[in-house]
PDB file of C-alpha atoms in Angstrom:
ATOM      1  CA  MET P 918       0.000   0.000   0.000  1.00 73.00           C
ATOM      2  CA  GLY P 919       1.073   3.559  -0.685  1.00 88.00           C
ATOM      3  CA  MET P 920       1.433   6.347   1.843  1.00 97.00           C
ATOM      4  CA  VAL P 921      -1.321   8.620   3.132  1.00 98.00           C
ATOM      5  CA  ILE P 922      -0.253  12.259   2.803  1.00 98.00           C
ATOM      6  CA  MET P 923      -2.255  15.208   4.125  1.00 98.00           C
ATOM      7  CA  ASN P 924      -1.708  18.309   2.010  1.00 97.00           C
ATOM      8  CA  SER P 925      -2.897  21.861   1.414  1.00 97.00           C
ATOM      9  CA  ALA P 926      -1.730  25.405   0.893  1.00 98.00           C
ATOM     10  CA  VAL P 927      -1.745  27.193   4.246  1.00 98.00           C
ATOM     11  CA  SER P 928      -1.177  30.649   5.703  1.00 98.00           C
ATOM     12  CA  VAL P 929       1.720  31.136   8.098  1.00 98.00           C
ATOM     13  CA  ASP P 930      -0.799  31.208  10.958  1.00 98.00           C
ATOM     14  CA  GLY P 931      -2.306  27.867   9.982  1.00 98.00           C
ATOM     15  CA  PHE P 932      -5.432  28.595   7.921  1.00 98.00           C
ATOM     16  CA  ILE P 933      -6.459  27.036   4.590  1.00 97.00           C
ATOM     17  CA  ALA P 934      -9.287  29.537   3.959  1.00 97.00           C
ATOM     18  CA  ASP P 935     -11.100  32.357   5.693  1.00 96.00           C
ATOM     19  CA  GLY P 936     -14.428  31.907   7.472  1.00 93.00           C
ATOM     20  CA  ASN P 937     -16.278  32.158   4.147  1.00 94.00           C
ATOM     21  CA  ASP P 938     -14.130  29.434   2.520  1.00 94.00           C
ATOM     22  CA  ASP P 939     -12.289  32.051   0.449  1.00 95.00           C
ATOM     23  CA  VAL P 940      -8.663  31.018  -0.085  1.00 95.00           C
ATOM     24  CA  GLY P 941      -7.581  34.585  -0.904  1.00 95.00           C
ATOM     25  CA  PRO P 942      -3.902  34.627  -1.998  1.00 97.00           C
ATOM     26  CA  LEU P 943      -3.152  31.055  -0.841  1.00 97.00           C
ATOM     27  CA  HIS P 944      -3.278  29.637  -4.375  1.00 95.00           C
ATOM     28  CA  GLU P 945      -1.765  32.527  -6.308  1.00 96.00           C
ATOM     29  CA  TRP P 946       1.584  30.692  -6.569  1.00 97.00           C
ATOM     30  CA  TYR P 947      -0.158  28.061  -8.736  1.00 94.00           C
ATOM     31  CA  PHE P 948      -0.571  30.616 -11.539  1.00 94.00           C
ATOM     32  CA  THR P 949       2.398  33.010 -11.363  1.00 91.00           C
ATOM     33  CA  GLY P 950       5.269  30.912 -12.695  1.00 93.00           C
ATOM     34  CA  ASP P 951       6.360  29.767 -16.129  1.00 93.00           C
ATOM     35  CA  THR P 952       6.595  26.007 -15.568  1.00 94.00           C
ATOM     36  CA  PRO P 953       3.477  23.830 -15.957  1.00 93.00           C
ATOM     37  CA  ILE P 954       2.844  21.238 -13.266  1.00 90.00           C
ATOM     38  CA  VAL P 955       1.041  18.977 -15.729  1.00 82.00           C
ATOM     39  CA  GLU P 956       2.958  18.304 -18.919  1.00 67.00           C
ATOM     40  CA  GLY P 957       0.985  19.489 -21.931  1.00 56.00           C
ATOM     41  CA  GLY P 958      -1.141  21.838 -19.804  1.00 49.00           C
ATOM     42  CA  GLY P 959      -4.733  20.662 -19.525  1.00 48.00           C
ATOM     43  CA  ARG P 960      -7.689  22.052 -17.662  1.00 46.00           C
ATOM     44  CA  GLN P 961      -7.296  22.022 -13.900  1.00 51.00           C
ATOM     45  CA  TYR P 962      -9.286  23.433 -11.002  1.00 50.00           C
ATOM     46  CA  ASP P 963      -8.088  25.267  -7.944  1.00 51.00           C
ATOM     47  CA  HIS P 964      -9.832  25.313  -4.561  1.00 50.00           C
ATOM     48  CA  SER P 965     -12.281  27.976  -5.745  1.00 43.00           C
ATOM     49  CA  GLY P 966     -13.265  25.972  -8.822  1.00 42.00           C
ATOM     50  CA  VAL P 967     -11.586  28.383 -11.239  1.00 42.00           C
ATOM     51  CA  GLY P 968     -10.421  26.516 -14.329  1.00 44.00           C
ATOM     52  CA  SER P 969      -6.877  27.201 -15.473  1.00 54.00           C
ATOM     53  CA  GLY P 970      -3.587  25.517 -16.270  1.00 80.00           C
ATOM     54  CA  PHE P 971      -1.275  25.460 -13.247  1.00 89.00           C
ATOM     55  CA  THR P 972       2.041  27.207 -14.000  1.00 93.00           C
ATOM     56  CA  VAL P 973       4.446  27.599 -11.091  1.00 96.00           C
ATOM     57  CA  SER P 974       8.105  28.363 -10.437  1.00 96.00           C
ATOM     58  CA  ARG P 975      10.575  25.699 -11.559  1.00 96.00           C
ATOM     59  CA  ALA P 976      11.375  24.800  -7.938  1.00 97.00           C
ATOM     60  CA  SER P 977       7.682  24.303  -7.133  1.00 97.00           C
ATOM     61  CA  ALA P 978       7.118  22.286 -10.304  1.00 96.00           C
ATOM     62  CA  GLU P 979       9.997  19.948  -9.449  1.00 96.00           C
ATOM     63  CA  TYR P 980       8.424  19.392  -6.026  1.00 97.00           C
ATOM     64  CA  VAL P 981       4.732  19.196  -6.969  1.00 96.00           C
ATOM     65  CA  ARG P 982       4.919  17.246 -10.233  1.00 95.00           C
ATOM     66  CA  PRO P 983       6.257  13.931  -8.841  1.00 96.00           C
ATOM     67  CA  MET P 984       3.943  14.241  -5.844  1.00 95.00           C
ATOM     68  CA  TRP P 985       0.887  14.615  -8.086  1.00 95.00           C
ATOM     69  CA  GLU P 986       2.060  11.826 -10.402  1.00 95.00           C
ATOM     70  CA  ALA P 987       2.260   9.471  -7.408  1.00 97.00           C
ATOM     71  CA  ILE P 988      -1.334  10.121  -6.297  1.00 97.00           C
ATOM     72  CA  GLY P 989      -3.807   7.329  -6.921  1.00 98.00           C
ATOM     73  CA  ALA P 990      -6.750   8.624  -4.888  1.00 98.00           C
ATOM     74  CA  ILE P 991      -7.812  11.813  -3.112  1.00 98.00           C
ATOM     75  CA  VAL P 992      -9.869  11.980   0.082  1.00 98.00           C
ATOM     76  CA  MET P 993     -11.890  15.165   0.519  1.00 97.00           C
ATOM     77  CA  GLY P 994     -14.731  16.462   2.679  1.00 96.00           C
ATOM     78  CA  ARG P 995     -18.190  17.354   1.449  1.00 96.00           C
ATOM     79  CA  THR P 996     -17.640  21.098   1.949  1.00 94.00           C
ATOM     80  CA  LEU P 997     -14.750  21.148  -0.533  1.00 95.00           C
ATOM     81  CA  PHE P 998     -16.635  18.850  -2.908  1.00 97.00           C
ATOM     82  CA  ASP P 999     -19.550  21.291  -2.964  1.00 96.00           C
ATOM     83  CA  LEU P1000     -17.280  24.349  -3.305  1.00 94.00           C
ATOM     84  CA  VAL P1001     -15.557  23.037  -6.437  1.00 94.00           C
ATOM     85  CA  ASN P1002     -18.383  20.760  -7.625  1.00 96.00           C
ATOM     86  CA  GLY P1003     -15.972  17.856  -7.337  1.00 96.00           C
ATOM     87  CA  TRP P1004     -13.667  19.476  -9.928  1.00 95.00           C
ATOM     88  CA  GLU P1005     -16.356  18.488 -12.446  1.00 95.00           C
ATOM     89  CA  GLY P1006     -15.381  14.835 -12.082  1.00 96.00           C
ATOM     90  CA  LYS P1007     -11.754  15.509 -13.090  1.00 94.00           C
ATOM     91  CA  PRO P1008      -9.511  15.813 -10.011  1.00 94.00           C
ATOM     92  CA  PRO P1009      -6.223  17.709 -10.393  1.00 90.00           C
ATOM     93  CA  ALA P1010      -4.327  14.496  -9.592  1.00 93.00           C
ATOM     94  CA  GLY P1011      -5.099  10.806  -9.313  1.00 95.00           C
ATOM     95  CA  ASP P1012      -7.839   8.688 -10.842  1.00 95.00           C
ATOM     96  CA  HIS P1013     -10.197   8.280  -7.887  1.00 98.00           C
ATOM     97  CA  VAL P1014     -11.806  10.472  -5.235  1.00 98.00           C
ATOM     98  CA  VAL P1015     -13.375   9.444  -1.932  1.00 98.00           C
ATOM     99  CA  VAL P1016     -15.724  12.010  -0.388  1.00 98.00           C
ATOM    100  CA  VAL P1017     -16.433  11.861   3.352  1.00 98.00           C
ATOM    101  CA  SER P1018     -20.096  12.794   3.643  1.00 97.00           C
ATOM    102  CA  HIS P1019     -23.350  11.716   5.255  1.00 95.00           C
ATOM    103  CA  ARG P1020     -25.090  12.685   2.015  1.00 95.00           C
ATOM    104  CA  PRO P1021     -24.844  10.526  -1.127  1.00 94.00           C
ATOM    105  CA  LYS P1022     -23.407  11.603  -4.449  1.00 94.00           C
ATOM    106  CA  PRO P1023     -25.771  14.066  -6.154  1.00 95.00           C
ATOM    107  CA  GLU P1024     -28.168  12.237  -8.427  1.00 94.00           C
ATOM    108  CA  GLY P1025     -26.935  12.182 -12.002  1.00 95.00           C
ATOM    109  CA  TRP P1026     -23.628  13.887 -11.156  1.00 97.00           C
ATOM    110  CA  HIS P1027     -20.851  12.786 -13.561  1.00 96.00           C
ATOM    111  CA  PRO P1028     -21.676   9.051 -13.541  1.00 95.00           C
ATOM    112  CA  GLU P1029     -18.451   8.344 -15.449  1.00 95.00           C
ATOM    113  CA  ALA P1030     -16.253   9.699 -12.630  1.00 96.00           C
ATOM    114  CA  SER P1031     -14.698   7.372 -10.028  1.00 97.00           C
ATOM    115  CA  TYR P1032     -16.066   9.243  -7.008  1.00 98.00           C
ATOM    116  CA  HIS P1033     -17.100   7.294  -3.920  1.00 97.00           C
ATOM    117  CA  PHE P1034     -19.097   8.680  -0.975  1.00 97.00           C
ATOM    118  CA  VAL P1035     -18.612   7.223   2.516  1.00 97.00           C
ATOM    119  CA  ASP P1036     -19.646   8.530   5.929  1.00 95.00           C
ATOM    120  CA  ASP P1037     -16.631   7.531   8.035  1.00 95.00           C
ATOM    121  CA  VAL P1038     -12.993   8.637   7.830  1.00 97.00           C
ATOM    122  CA  THR P1039     -11.580   5.176   8.556  1.00 97.00           C
ATOM    123  CA  ALA P1040     -13.739   3.663   5.820  1.00 97.00           C
ATOM    124  CA  ALA P1041     -12.724   6.512   3.513  1.00 98.00           C
ATOM    125  CA  ILE P1042      -9.018   5.763   3.924  1.00 98.00           C
ATOM    126  CA  GLY P1043      -9.667   2.038   3.485  1.00 97.00           C
ATOM    127  CA  LYS P1044     -11.551   2.667   0.238  1.00 98.00           C
ATOM    128  CA  ALA P1045      -8.935   5.144  -0.991  1.00 98.00           C
ATOM    129  CA  LYS P1046      -6.100   2.676  -0.319  1.00 97.00           C
ATOM    130  CA  GLU P1047      -7.997  -0.040  -2.156  1.00 97.00           C
ATOM    131  CA  LEU P1048      -8.461   2.255  -5.166  1.00 97.00           C
ATOM    132  CA  ALA P1049      -4.927   3.677  -5.085  1.00 97.00           C
ATOM    133  CA  GLY P1050      -3.114   0.348  -4.750  1.00 96.00           C
ATOM    134  CA  GLU P1051       0.612   1.071  -4.415  1.00 96.00           C
ATOM    135  CA  ARG P1052       0.116   4.758  -5.175  1.00 98.00           C
ATOM    136  CA  THR P1053      -0.307   7.625  -2.704  1.00 98.00           C
ATOM    137  CA  VAL P1054      -3.554   8.566  -0.995  1.00 98.00           C
ATOM    138  CA  ALA P1055      -3.765  12.367  -0.773  1.00 98.00           C
ATOM    139  CA  VAL P1056      -5.927  13.808   2.001  1.00 98.00           C
ATOM    140  CA  ASN P1057      -7.162  17.385   1.764  1.00 97.00           C
ATOM    141  CA  ALA P1058      -6.440  19.354   4.937  1.00 97.00           C
ATOM    142  CA  GLY P1059      -9.262  20.752   7.058  1.00 96.00           C
ATOM    143  CA  ASP P1060     -11.813  19.109   9.339  1.00 96.00           C
ATOM    144  CA  VAL P1061     -11.782  15.748   7.545  1.00 96.00           C
ATOM    145  CA  GLY P1062      -7.990  15.747   7.315  1.00 97.00           C
ATOM    146  CA  GLY P1063      -7.753  16.531  11.024  1.00 97.00           C
ATOM    147  CA  GLN P1064     -10.056  13.619  11.837  1.00 96.00           C
ATOM    148  CA  ILE P1065      -7.928  11.286   9.720  1.00 97.00           C
ATOM    149  CA  LEU P1066      -4.755  12.507  11.473  1.00 97.00           C
ATOM    150  CA  ALA P1067      -6.388  12.026  14.888  1.00 96.00           C
ATOM    151  CA  ALA P1068      -7.330   8.464  13.881  1.00 95.00           C
ATOM    152  CA  GLY P1069      -3.626   7.718  13.278  1.00 96.00           C
ATOM    153  CA  LEU P1070      -4.112   7.188   9.551  1.00 97.00           C
ATOM    154  CA  VAL P1071      -1.824   9.918   8.151  1.00 98.00           C
ATOM    155  CA  ASP P1072       1.801   9.018   7.320  1.00 98.00           C
ATOM    156  CA  GLU P1073       3.053  12.444   6.244  1.00 98.00           C
ATOM    157  CA  VAL P1074       1.948  16.067   6.407  1.00 98.00           C
ATOM    158  CA  ALA P1075       2.751  18.311   3.435  1.00 98.00           C
ATOM    159  CA  MET P1076       2.249  22.062   3.762  1.00 98.00           C
ATOM    160  CA  ASP P1077       2.554  24.697   1.047  1.00 98.00           C
ATOM    161  CA  VAL P1078       3.140  27.686   3.334  1.00 98.00           C
ATOM    162  CA  VAL P1079       2.198  31.048   1.817  1.00 98.00           C
ATOM    163  CA  PRO P1080       3.478  34.300   3.390  1.00 98.00           C
ATOM    164  CA  VAL P1081       0.118  35.698   4.461  1.00 97.00           C
ATOM    165  CA  VAL P1082      -1.609  36.004   7.846  1.00 97.00           C
ATOM    166  CA  PHE P1083      -5.357  35.302   7.910  1.00 97.00           C
ATOM    167  CA  GLY P1084      -6.008  35.819  11.609  1.00 97.00           C
ATOM    168  CA  SER P1085      -9.002  33.486  11.567  1.00 97.00           C
ATOM    169  CA  GLY P1086     -10.752  31.022   9.311  1.00 97.00           C
ATOM    170  CA  LYS P1087     -10.627  27.317   8.464  1.00 97.00           C
ATOM    171  CA  ARG P1088      -7.697  25.621  10.163  1.00 97.00           C
ATOM    172  CA  TYR P1089      -5.283  23.295   8.351  1.00 98.00           C
ATOM    173  CA  PHE P1090      -5.851  20.592  10.971  1.00 97.00           C
ATOM    174  CA  GLY P1091      -9.517  21.430  11.516  1.00 96.00           C
ATOM    175  CA  GLY P1092     -10.673  20.941  15.080  1.00 91.00           C
ATOM    176  CA  VAL P1093      -8.208  18.147  15.849  1.00 90.00           C
ATOM    177  CA  ASP P1094      -8.004  17.225  19.520  1.00 84.00           C
ATOM    178  CA  GLY P1095      -4.861  16.286  21.388  1.00 87.00           C
ATOM    179  CA  ARG P1096      -1.172  16.594  20.617  1.00 92.00           C
ATOM    180  CA  HIS P1097       0.306  14.986  17.528  1.00 94.00           C
ATOM    181  CA  LEU P1098       4.070  15.006  17.032  1.00 96.00           C
ATOM    182  CA  LEU P1099       5.718  15.342  13.638  1.00 98.00           C
ATOM    183  CA  GLU P1100       9.339  14.633  12.753  1.00 98.00           C
ATOM    184  CA  ASP P1101      11.644  17.391  11.513  1.00 98.00           C
ATOM    185  CA  PRO P1102      10.802  18.342   7.912  1.00 98.00           C
ATOM    186  CA  HIS P1103      12.522  15.983   5.474  1.00 98.00           C
ATOM    187  CA  VAL P1104      11.621  18.165   2.475  1.00 98.00           C
ATOM    188  CA  VAL P1105      12.117  21.948   2.419  1.00 98.00           C
ATOM    189  CA  VAL P1106      11.681  23.639  -0.979  1.00 98.00           C
ATOM    190  CA  GLN P1107      11.587  27.394  -1.508  1.00 98.00           C
ATOM    191  CA  GLY P1108       9.264  28.334  -4.362  1.00 97.00           C
ATOM    192  CA  ASP P1109       8.018  31.737  -5.511  1.00 97.00           C
ATOM    193  CA  ARG P1110       5.764  33.069  -2.703  1.00 97.00           C
ATOM    194  CA  VAL P1111       5.477  29.575  -1.194  1.00 98.00           C
ATOM    195  CA  LEU P1112       7.554  27.298   1.036  1.00 98.00           C
ATOM    196  CA  HIS P1113       6.971  23.563   0.575  1.00 98.00           C
ATOM    197  CA  LEU P1114       7.433  21.449   3.715  1.00 98.00           C
ATOM    198  CA  MET P1115       6.960  17.730   4.344  1.00 98.00           C
ATOM    199  CA  PHE P1116       6.913  16.087   7.767  1.00 98.00           C
ATOM    200  CA  LYS P1117       6.590  12.430   8.708  1.00 98.00           C
ATOM    201  CA  VAL P1118       4.050  11.767  11.452  1.00 98.00           C
ATOM    202  CA  ARG P1119       5.778  10.424  14.542  1.00 96.00           C
ATOM    203  CA  ARG P1120       4.339   7.056  15.580  1.00 88.00           C
TER     204      ARG P1120
END
């Protein structure tokens, strides 16, 4: 089985969006460089659902591209699914998506897409690992990501730290309870207006 990696862009004070789910400048680095993340371009969606080809700095591309290529499945919460309409059935990375939600997939929504709706984070990771095989399971940060971390199911935490202070909003780790130790960062990459960090979760 592949690793489970929790990931998101985040402000320096730990927020992935403001209280209205607006990501503000957190994703600007995805569009200000000259190096495409996905070879050949292609239509991609950011957190806000805006369609565009991701072009980043060379340093960010060299970090993000292999990470995205390794992803087999994404786990996301229902709030993000609704905000981006599930990226219209075409996730930015991976072939499968597992949505943690007490509500089923909207009737008639992109029946061709490999999107699976489950109501439990442990079941979500189990399904995502089954779908991903030896590839990585990527977990979107936020409340669902925090629950998955608290359940001991996250192997690594990846943060794209953007130099902005939000002051309040949606936390990277959601409402996670208790203390969770991470190892020293084993990846530190300076991009343009973003610092990429990866930490292994201490067991």
